[in-house]
Short mmCIF file of C-alpha atoms in Angstrom, two decimals:
data_model
loop_
_atom_site.label_atom_id
_atom_site.label_comp_id
_atom_site.label_asym_id
_atom_site.label_seq_id
_atom_site.Cartn_x
_atom_site.Cartn_y
_atom_site.Cartn_z
CA MET A 4 178.60 -122.61 91.90
CA LYS A 5 176.85 -126.12 91.89
CA LYS A 6 174.57 -125.17 88.50
CA LEU A 7 177.71 -123.93 86.99
CA LEU A 8 179.72 -127.57 87.49
CA ILE A 9 176.10 -129.08 86.35
CA GLN A 10 176.39 -127.07 83.03
CA GLN A 11 180.16 -128.61 82.57
CA PHE A 12 179.59 -132.27 82.92
CA GLN A 13 176.61 -131.26 80.32
CA TYR A 14 179.24 -129.94 77.98
CA LEU A 15 181.75 -132.66 78.38
CA GLY A 16 178.52 -134.82 76.85
CA ILE A 17 178.13 -136.58 80.26
CA GLN A 18 174.24 -136.42 81.85
CA LEU A 19 173.56 -136.77 85.09
CA ILE A 20 170.77 -139.06 84.30
CA GLY A 21 172.75 -141.46 82.45
CA ILE A 22 175.37 -141.74 85.07
CA SER A 23 172.36 -142.64 87.52
CA MET A 24 171.02 -144.78 85.46
CA VAL A 25 174.45 -146.56 85.41
CA LEU A 26 174.39 -146.57 89.76
CA LEU A 27 170.53 -148.08 89.47
CA SER A 28 171.60 -150.88 86.97
CA VAL A 29 173.84 -152.19 89.77
CA ILE A 30 172.13 -151.60 93.03
CA ASN A 31 169.41 -154.36 92.00
CA PRO A 32 169.80 -157.18 94.80
CA ALA A 33 168.33 -159.61 92.61
CA ARG A 34 171.47 -158.83 90.13
CA SER A 35 174.00 -158.33 92.76
CA GLN A 36 176.90 -160.69 93.81
CA THR A 37 176.14 -159.97 96.97
CA GLN A 38 174.37 -162.58 98.94
CA ASP A 39 173.84 -161.36 102.36
CA SER A 40 170.54 -159.33 102.80
CA LYS A 41 172.27 -156.81 105.51
CA SER A 42 175.14 -156.56 103.08
CA ILE A 43 173.12 -155.41 100.34
CA GLU A 44 170.73 -153.18 102.48
CA SER A 45 173.95 -151.16 103.58
CA TYR A 46 175.26 -151.47 99.86
CA LYS A 47 175.33 -147.81 98.50
CA PRO A 48 177.40 -146.35 95.40
CA ALA A 49 178.20 -143.18 94.02
CA VAL A 50 179.81 -141.59 91.45
CA LEU A 51 182.84 -139.40 92.16
CA LYS A 52 184.01 -136.84 89.36
CA LEU A 53 187.11 -134.97 89.82
CA ILE A 54 188.16 -132.83 86.89
CA TYR A 55 191.28 -130.55 87.33
CA THR A 56 191.88 -127.98 85.23
CA LEU A 57 195.47 -126.79 84.76
CA ASN A 58 196.10 -122.62 84.21
CA PRO A 59 198.33 -122.29 81.62
CA SER A 60 200.18 -119.55 83.39
CA ALA A 61 201.62 -122.00 86.54
CA SER A 62 201.62 -118.91 88.75
CA GLU A 63 198.18 -118.55 88.94
CA LYS A 64 195.86 -120.70 90.44
CA SER A 65 193.84 -123.70 88.86
CA LEU A 66 190.69 -125.35 89.52
CA LEU A 67 189.37 -128.40 90.65
CA ASP A 68 186.18 -129.28 90.68
CA ILE A 69 184.67 -132.26 92.73
CA ILE A 70 181.32 -133.75 91.79
CA LEU A 71 179.38 -136.33 94.22
CA ILE A 72 176.40 -137.95 92.18
CA PRO A 73 174.83 -141.16 94.11
CA PRO A 74 172.11 -143.00 92.35
CA SER A 75 168.82 -140.61 93.38
CA GLY A 76 168.73 -137.67 95.68
CA ASP A 77 170.89 -134.52 94.02
CA SER A 78 174.09 -134.06 92.94
CA VAL A 79 176.81 -132.06 94.93
CA ALA A 80 179.54 -130.05 93.23
CA GLN A 81 182.70 -128.01 95.07
CA ARG A 82 185.20 -125.93 92.74
CA THR A 83 188.68 -125.35 94.99
CA GLN A 84 191.47 -123.05 93.75
CA ILE A 85 194.68 -124.38 94.35
CA ASN A 86 198.47 -123.80 93.16
CA PRO A 87 199.82 -126.02 90.63
CA LYS A 88 203.07 -125.93 91.99
CA GLU A 89 202.35 -126.92 95.23
CA PHE A 90 199.78 -129.37 93.96
CA SER A 91 202.40 -131.11 91.59
CA ARG A 92 204.75 -131.31 93.92
CA LEU A 93 202.51 -133.23 96.79
CA LEU A 94 201.73 -135.10 94.28
CA ARG A 95 205.31 -136.73 93.61
CA GLN A 96 206.46 -136.48 97.24
CA PHE A 97 202.99 -138.62 97.80
CA TYR A 98 203.80 -141.53 95.32
CA SER A 99 207.24 -141.35 96.30
CA ASP A 100 206.05 -141.87 99.96
CA VAL A 101 204.38 -144.95 99.12
CA SER A 102 205.97 -146.50 96.38
CA SER A 103 209.70 -146.19 97.98
CA LEU A 104 208.57 -148.14 101.52
CA ARG A 105 209.37 -144.84 103.75
CA ARG A 106 207.37 -144.29 106.49
CA PHE A 107 204.60 -142.30 107.08
CA LYS A 108 203.54 -140.57 109.04
CA THR A 109 199.60 -139.84 108.98
CA SER A 110 199.11 -138.47 112.64
CA ASN A 111 201.26 -135.28 110.72
CA ALA A 112 198.61 -133.25 109.22
CA THR A 113 201.52 -131.45 106.75
CA SER A 114 202.25 -135.01 105.29
CA ALA A 115 201.61 -134.94 101.67
CA SER A 116 198.76 -138.37 102.42
CA ARG A 117 196.57 -135.94 104.38
CA GLN A 118 196.93 -133.16 102.51
CA LEU A 119 196.37 -134.39 99.18
CA TYR A 120 193.27 -136.30 101.26
CA ASP A 121 192.17 -132.74 101.90
CA ILE A 122 192.19 -131.52 98.09
CA LEU A 123 190.91 -134.35 96.65
CA ILE A 124 188.57 -135.56 99.33
CA GLY A 125 187.57 -133.24 102.24
CA PRO A 126 185.40 -130.63 100.46
CA LEU A 127 182.92 -133.65 99.64
CA HIS A 128 184.00 -135.73 103.26
CA ASP A 129 180.90 -134.42 105.01
CA GLU A 130 178.79 -135.34 102.29
CA ILE A 131 180.18 -138.83 101.65
CA ARG A 132 179.73 -139.58 105.08
CA ASN A 133 176.35 -137.95 105.89
CA ARG A 134 174.99 -140.13 102.98
CA LYS A 135 176.58 -142.82 103.97
CA ILE A 136 178.34 -144.21 100.61
CA THR A 137 180.35 -147.33 100.69
CA THR A 138 181.38 -147.54 97.42
CA LEU A 139 182.65 -145.07 94.60
CA LEU A 140 183.19 -144.96 90.94
CA ILE A 141 186.10 -142.20 90.91
CA SER A 142 186.38 -140.22 87.06
CA ALA A 143 189.26 -138.63 87.38
CA ASN A 144 190.98 -136.48 84.15
CA THR A 145 194.71 -136.90 83.50
CA GLY A 146 196.65 -135.69 85.67
CA LEU A 147 194.84 -137.68 88.56
CA GLN A 148 194.36 -140.94 87.28
CA ALA A 149 197.37 -142.88 88.50
CA VAL A 150 197.14 -141.01 92.28
CA PRO A 151 197.03 -144.07 94.81
CA PHE A 152 193.94 -143.14 96.40
CA ALA A 153 193.97 -146.26 98.39
CA ALA A 154 197.11 -144.47 100.68
CA LEU A 155 195.29 -140.89 100.84
CA HIS A 156 194.49 -140.21 105.07
CA ASP A 157 192.08 -138.52 106.67
CA GLY A 158 193.96 -138.33 109.79
CA LYS A 159 191.89 -141.16 111.55
CA GLU A 160 191.43 -143.96 108.69
CA TRP A 161 193.00 -144.46 104.95
CA PHE A 162 190.46 -144.11 102.22
CA GLY A 163 190.99 -147.34 100.50
CA THR A 164 190.51 -149.07 104.12
CA GLN A 165 187.37 -147.26 104.80
CA TYR A 166 186.16 -147.14 100.91
CA SER A 167 185.68 -149.68 98.25
CA TYR A 168 186.02 -147.87 95.11
CA SER A 169 187.42 -148.03 91.16
CA LEU A 170 188.82 -145.49 88.70
CA THR A 171 187.38 -144.89 85.27
CA PRO A 172 189.69 -142.98 82.33
CA SER A 173 186.05 -142.51 80.88
CA LEU A 174 182.16 -142.52 82.22
CA SER A 175 181.74 -143.41 78.71
CA LEU A 176 183.19 -146.43 79.29
CA MET A 177 180.52 -147.56 81.67
CA LYS A 178 177.65 -148.41 79.35
CA GLN A 179 174.19 -147.36 80.35
CA GLY A 180 171.68 -151.03 81.04
CA GLN A 181 174.94 -153.10 81.73
CA SER A 182 173.76 -155.17 84.03
CA ALA A 183 175.22 -155.72 87.62
CA SER A 184 178.40 -158.37 88.03
CA THR A 185 177.24 -161.55 88.01
CA ALA A 186 179.20 -164.43 90.17
CA MET A 187 182.30 -165.63 88.06
CA LYS A 188 181.72 -168.98 87.19
CA ARG A 189 184.79 -169.82 85.19
CA GLY A 190 188.00 -168.52 84.35
CA LEU A 191 191.61 -168.73 82.25
CA LEU A 192 194.23 -168.75 84.86
CA ALA A 193 197.71 -168.24 83.37
CA GLY A 194 201.43 -167.09 84.22
CA ALA A 195 205.21 -167.26 83.92
CA SER A 196 207.50 -167.69 86.12
CA GLN A 197 211.00 -167.93 84.38
CA PHE A 198 212.03 -165.63 82.11
CA ASP A 199 214.70 -164.74 79.19
CA GLY A 200 216.56 -161.16 80.72
CA LEU A 201 213.70 -160.80 83.14
CA ALA A 202 214.09 -161.27 86.92
CA PRO A 203 212.28 -164.97 87.82
CA LEU A 204 208.90 -164.31 89.58
CA PRO A 205 208.69 -168.15 91.88
CA MET A 206 205.77 -167.05 93.27
CA VAL A 207 203.62 -167.13 90.11
CA PRO A 208 203.08 -171.24 90.09
CA HIS A 209 201.67 -170.91 93.96
CA GLU A 210 199.40 -167.91 93.04
CA ILE A 211 197.99 -170.02 90.28
CA SER A 212 197.39 -172.82 91.73
CA GLN A 213 195.82 -171.68 94.87
CA ILE A 214 193.43 -169.29 92.72
CA GLY A 215 192.44 -172.61 90.43
CA ARG A 216 191.30 -174.32 94.05
CA ILE A 217 188.66 -171.60 94.96
CA LYS A 218 187.61 -170.47 90.96
CA ALA A 219 186.89 -172.92 88.63
CA GLY A 220 189.77 -172.37 85.79
CA THR A 221 191.92 -173.73 82.91
CA ILE A 222 195.35 -172.84 84.01
CA TYR A 223 198.13 -172.55 81.78
CA LEU A 224 201.88 -171.94 83.16
CA ASN A 225 205.43 -171.26 81.56
CA GLU A 226 205.87 -173.11 78.11
CA ASN A 227 201.94 -173.92 78.21
CA PHE A 228 200.82 -169.92 78.39
CA THR A 229 201.04 -169.14 74.94
CA GLN A 230 199.79 -166.05 72.35
CA ASP A 231 197.01 -169.24 71.17
CA VAL A 232 195.96 -169.21 74.59
CA LEU A 233 195.26 -165.18 74.87
CA ARG A 234 193.89 -165.01 71.24
CA SER A 235 190.96 -167.87 72.19
CA LEU A 236 189.48 -165.73 74.51
CA SER A 237 187.99 -164.27 71.64
CA LYS A 238 186.20 -167.60 71.13
CA LYS A 239 185.53 -169.02 74.56
CA GLN A 240 182.44 -166.83 75.20
CA ASP A 241 182.37 -169.65 78.49
CA ILE A 242 185.20 -167.91 80.08
CA ASP A 243 183.62 -164.79 82.37
CA PHE A 244 187.59 -163.74 84.55
CA VAL A 245 191.23 -163.80 83.43
CA HIS A 246 193.91 -163.57 85.83
CA LEU A 247 197.29 -163.06 84.00
CA ALA A 248 200.61 -163.18 87.02
CA THR A 249 203.34 -162.26 84.71
CA HIS A 250 205.57 -159.36 84.06
CA ALA A 251 204.33 -156.81 81.69
CA GLU A 252 205.13 -153.13 80.19
CA PHE A 253 203.68 -150.09 78.66
CA LEU A 254 205.43 -148.54 76.88
CA PRO A 255 204.52 -144.95 75.13
CA GLY A 256 202.87 -145.51 71.77
CA GLY A 257 199.56 -147.35 72.95
CA PRO A 258 198.65 -151.02 72.48
CA LYS A 259 201.10 -151.58 69.77
CA LYS A 260 204.06 -150.65 72.28
CA SER A 261 202.53 -152.40 75.31
CA LYS A 262 203.72 -156.12 76.09
CA ILE A 263 203.00 -158.78 78.24
CA TYR A 264 205.38 -161.42 78.59
CA LEU A 265 204.25 -165.12 78.15
CA GLY A 266 205.61 -168.74 78.41
CA ASP A 267 206.97 -168.60 74.46
CA GLY A 268 207.65 -164.96 74.46
CA ALA A 269 205.06 -161.65 74.41
CA ILE A 270 202.39 -160.41 73.02
CA SER A 271 201.11 -157.06 72.48
CA LEU A 272 197.98 -155.33 73.93
CA SER A 273 196.89 -154.29 69.96
CA GLU A 274 196.21 -158.44 69.91
CA PHE A 275 193.17 -157.48 71.94
CA SER A 276 191.91 -155.19 70.07
CA GLN A 277 189.37 -157.53 68.61
CA LEU A 278 188.16 -158.76 72.19
CA ARG A 279 185.57 -156.14 72.85
CA LEU A 280 183.90 -156.49 69.06
CA ALA A 281 183.63 -160.31 69.75
CA ARG A 282 182.22 -160.19 73.46
CA GLU A 283 180.26 -157.16 73.16
CA GLU A 284 177.12 -159.26 74.13
CA ASN A 285 179.05 -160.83 76.96
CA PRO A 286 181.77 -159.16 78.32
CA ILE A 287 184.16 -160.39 80.50
CA GLU A 288 183.81 -159.89 84.12
CA LEU A 289 186.86 -159.08 85.49
CA PHE A 290 190.50 -158.88 83.60
CA THR A 291 193.52 -159.03 86.61
CA LEU A 292 197.08 -158.48 85.73
CA SER A 293 198.74 -159.35 88.49
CA ALA A 294 202.38 -157.95 87.08
CA CYS A 295 204.67 -155.12 87.25
CA ARG A 296 203.41 -151.79 86.95
CA THR A 297 200.70 -152.18 84.73
CA ALA A 298 198.39 -149.82 85.72
CA LEU A 299 200.69 -146.87 84.69
CA GLY A 300 201.16 -146.15 81.38
CA ASP A 301 202.63 -142.67 79.70
CA HIS A 302 200.90 -138.88 79.35
CA ASP A 303 198.57 -139.88 76.87
CA SER A 304 197.28 -143.35 78.73
CA GLU A 305 197.92 -142.52 82.26
CA LEU A 306 196.25 -145.96 82.99
CA GLY A 307 198.40 -148.38 81.12
CA LEU A 308 198.29 -151.92 80.58
CA ALA A 309 195.12 -152.31 82.80
CA GLY A 310 193.46 -149.46 81.06
CA LEU A 311 193.63 -151.39 77.47
CA ALA A 312 192.39 -154.37 79.68
CA LEU A 313 189.06 -152.00 80.30
CA GLN A 314 188.86 -150.81 76.63
CA SER A 315 189.25 -154.56 75.32
CA GLY A 316 185.48 -154.85 76.57
CA ALA A 317 186.29 -156.51 80.20
CA LYS A 318 183.79 -154.78 82.85
CA SER A 319 186.90 -154.32 85.64
CA ALA A 320 189.97 -154.66 85.01
CA ILE A 321 193.00 -154.94 88.02
CA GLY A 322 196.70 -153.90 87.53
CA SER A 323 199.27 -152.52 89.49
CA LEU A 324 200.94 -148.94 89.99
CA TRP A 325 204.48 -149.82 91.13
CA TYR A 326 206.56 -152.76 91.11
CA VAL A 327 205.21 -154.75 94.44
CA ASP A 328 207.17 -157.70 96.13
CA ASP A 329 205.91 -160.83 94.58
CA ILE A 330 204.79 -162.82 97.94
CA ALA A 331 202.89 -159.89 98.58
CA THR A 332 201.09 -159.84 95.29
CA SER A 333 200.38 -163.73 95.43
CA ILE A 334 198.94 -163.37 99.00
CA TYR A 335 196.98 -160.64 98.25
CA PHE A 336 195.03 -162.07 94.75
CA ILE A 337 194.30 -165.05 96.76
CA ARG A 338 192.85 -163.73 99.72
CA PHE A 339 191.03 -161.06 97.02
CA TYR A 340 189.43 -164.40 95.06
CA ARG A 341 188.46 -166.41 98.18
CA LEU A 342 186.20 -163.35 99.48
CA LEU A 343 185.11 -163.16 95.64
CA GLU A 344 184.07 -166.54 95.91
CA ARG A 345 182.29 -166.10 99.45
CA GLY A 346 180.11 -163.26 97.24
CA PHE A 347 181.55 -159.81 97.76
CA PRO A 348 181.59 -157.39 95.10
CA LYS A 349 184.60 -156.77 93.45
CA GLY A 350 185.56 -153.73 94.34
CA GLU A 351 184.60 -154.92 98.78
CA ALA A 352 186.80 -157.51 98.56
CA MET A 353 189.87 -155.49 97.48
CA ARG A 354 188.76 -152.76 100.40
CA GLN A 355 188.63 -155.99 102.44
CA VAL A 356 192.28 -156.98 101.76
CA ARG A 357 193.54 -153.84 102.07
CA ALA A 358 192.45 -153.50 105.09
CA GLU A 359 193.58 -157.10 106.14
CA PHE A 360 196.87 -155.86 105.21
CA ALA A 361 196.95 -152.57 106.69
CA ASN A 362 195.68 -154.38 110.03
CA ASN A 363 198.64 -157.00 110.04
CA GLN A 364 195.89 -160.02 109.85
CA ILE A 365 198.11 -161.93 107.11
CA GLU A 366 200.07 -164.28 109.74
CA LEU A 367 202.87 -166.66 109.30
CA ARG A 368 202.58 -170.21 111.27
CA GLY A 369 205.68 -172.09 110.42
CA GLN A 370 206.54 -172.49 106.98
CA SER A 371 202.73 -171.10 105.52
CA ALA A 372 200.91 -167.92 105.60
CA TYR A 373 197.45 -167.68 106.93
CA ASP A 374 194.54 -165.20 106.14
CA ARG A 375 192.45 -163.73 109.57
CA GLU A 376 190.00 -166.32 109.29
CA GLY A 377 192.81 -169.48 109.60
CA GLU A 378 192.55 -170.75 106.23
CA ILE A 379 196.63 -171.21 104.37
CA LEU A 380 197.26 -168.54 101.59
CA ILE A 381 200.66 -169.80 100.79
CA GLU A 382 202.56 -173.53 102.22
CA ASN A 383 205.84 -174.17 101.94
CA LEU A 384 207.86 -170.67 102.09
CA THR A 385 211.30 -170.33 101.99
CA THR A 386 213.41 -168.97 105.13
CA ASN A 387 213.80 -165.80 102.94
CA GLN A 388 210.00 -165.66 102.22
CA GLN A 389 209.08 -166.09 105.73
CA ARG A 390 211.58 -162.92 106.56
CA LYS A 391 209.95 -160.92 104.28
CA LEU A 392 206.21 -162.16 105.88
CA LYS A 393 207.42 -161.48 109.62
CA ASP A 394 208.56 -157.65 108.07
CA ARG A 395 204.73 -157.26 107.60
CA PHE A 396 203.15 -155.66 104.72
CA ASP A 397 201.12 -152.95 106.65
CA HIS A 398 202.84 -150.23 104.78
CA PRO A 399 201.05 -149.02 101.72
CA PHE A 400 203.75 -149.79 99.64
CA PHE A 401 202.19 -153.50 99.62
CA TRP A 402 198.50 -152.89 99.38
CA ALA A 403 197.75 -149.55 97.92
CA ALA A 404 199.33 -150.13 93.99
CA HIS A 405 196.62 -152.52 93.53
CA ILE A 406 193.93 -150.76 91.46
CA MET A 407 190.45 -151.84 90.18
CA LEU A 408 189.12 -149.62 86.97
CA GLY A 409 185.86 -150.02 85.64
CA GLN A 410 182.96 -151.31 87.46
CA PRO A 411 183.82 -151.42 91.33
CA TRP A 412 180.66 -153.95 91.85
#
C-alpha cells in the first residue's frame, strides 16, 4: 500500500525528496524566527498530504489517501475507503456546527467533529504523536481545502490547539530552497471601517492602531486606504508583511471578480497579478486579510481571496472561512502579532491564540480586554462590546475560522 501511494505521489509530479528539502530548509535554527533554544529543539515539522478521490458512482466507496512526510526518515501512508454521501453529510454538518455557534458535544464520539477527526487524522494519529510532530503543512485537494481543521476533536483536545498548521492548495507553491521565515521588520497596515451599502467595522481603527504599536509599519485608514497604496507594494521592497482589515468578497470567476473594499471604492485581486513577479526575489512574508470570509471561494478555487494572495507571491497568507465577530477578530490578530514580535513562528503563534480563546484566557477588566499575560489588547469597549466579551469566545466559531495558507513557519 505504501509503495502504491508513493508511486501516486510521483505520478502527480510531487517528489518526496523535494518535499523533504522544503522542510529541511525551514528547520535550521539559525534561520528561524524562534529565538528560544528549547523551542527550536522541540520544533518538528512535517507535510500531511490528503488526497480525496471521489468515485463517479455515489453508491460505491471513495478513497482517501493520507500521507505523512517528515523532513527525514520514512514517509507513512494509509488508504481508507469512505462512503461519499456520508462523508459529504459529515462535512456539511461540521461546517454548520462550527460556523453557526451551535453547541459542540466533543464528548460524543458520533459528533461530526469527532468522526471527521477519525477519518482525516485518525489513521495517522499515532504516527504523528510518536514522531512528536509539532507543525503540519496540510496539502489537501479539492473537497477538503475548506475544512476548518482547527475544530476537529480527538475526544481530548482540539486539533487546532494541539498543532500549529497551515494549508496549501498545491505543494508546487512551496519553493524548494526558499529561505525560512525571517523576522518581519516593516509592514503595510491598512483598513476601512465605513462603507457605502456595507455594514461598518467599528473595531478596524483599534485593530490597526494596536498592531502598529507592536510592529513597525505605515498605517492607512479609511480615505487614506486607496488603490495606489496596494499598487505600491510591488515597488516598496522594504515592506515584508501586509495586514488589511476591511470587507472583501470572493466571487466565482477568479481574481477579476474578487474584491477588497478600500476607503475609495474597491480593488480587484487581478491587480496583484504583477506582485509575484515584482517580488520574486523578495517575497512578502505574510499577507493577512482580516476580513469576512476571505478564505472560502468557489468550486474552482476553494481557498478564495487568501489563496489568491498566496499565489501573488506571499510566503504565507491568512484568511477566514466564515463571517467572524469583529471584536473577536481584532483581539485575535492583536494577540497574534504580539506573539510574532516575541519570536513565535507564524503557525505556532496562531496555535497559541487558538488555545487562549478555547481556554477562555481573554479577560475583560472594566472597559478593556486583556491577554493571559495581563497586557491590554483593546481599550474603551462599549457596553455592547463588553457584553459580547463576557459571553466568552471559547466556541470554535471565534477561533477556527482564521486559517493560514502557505508556510506555517
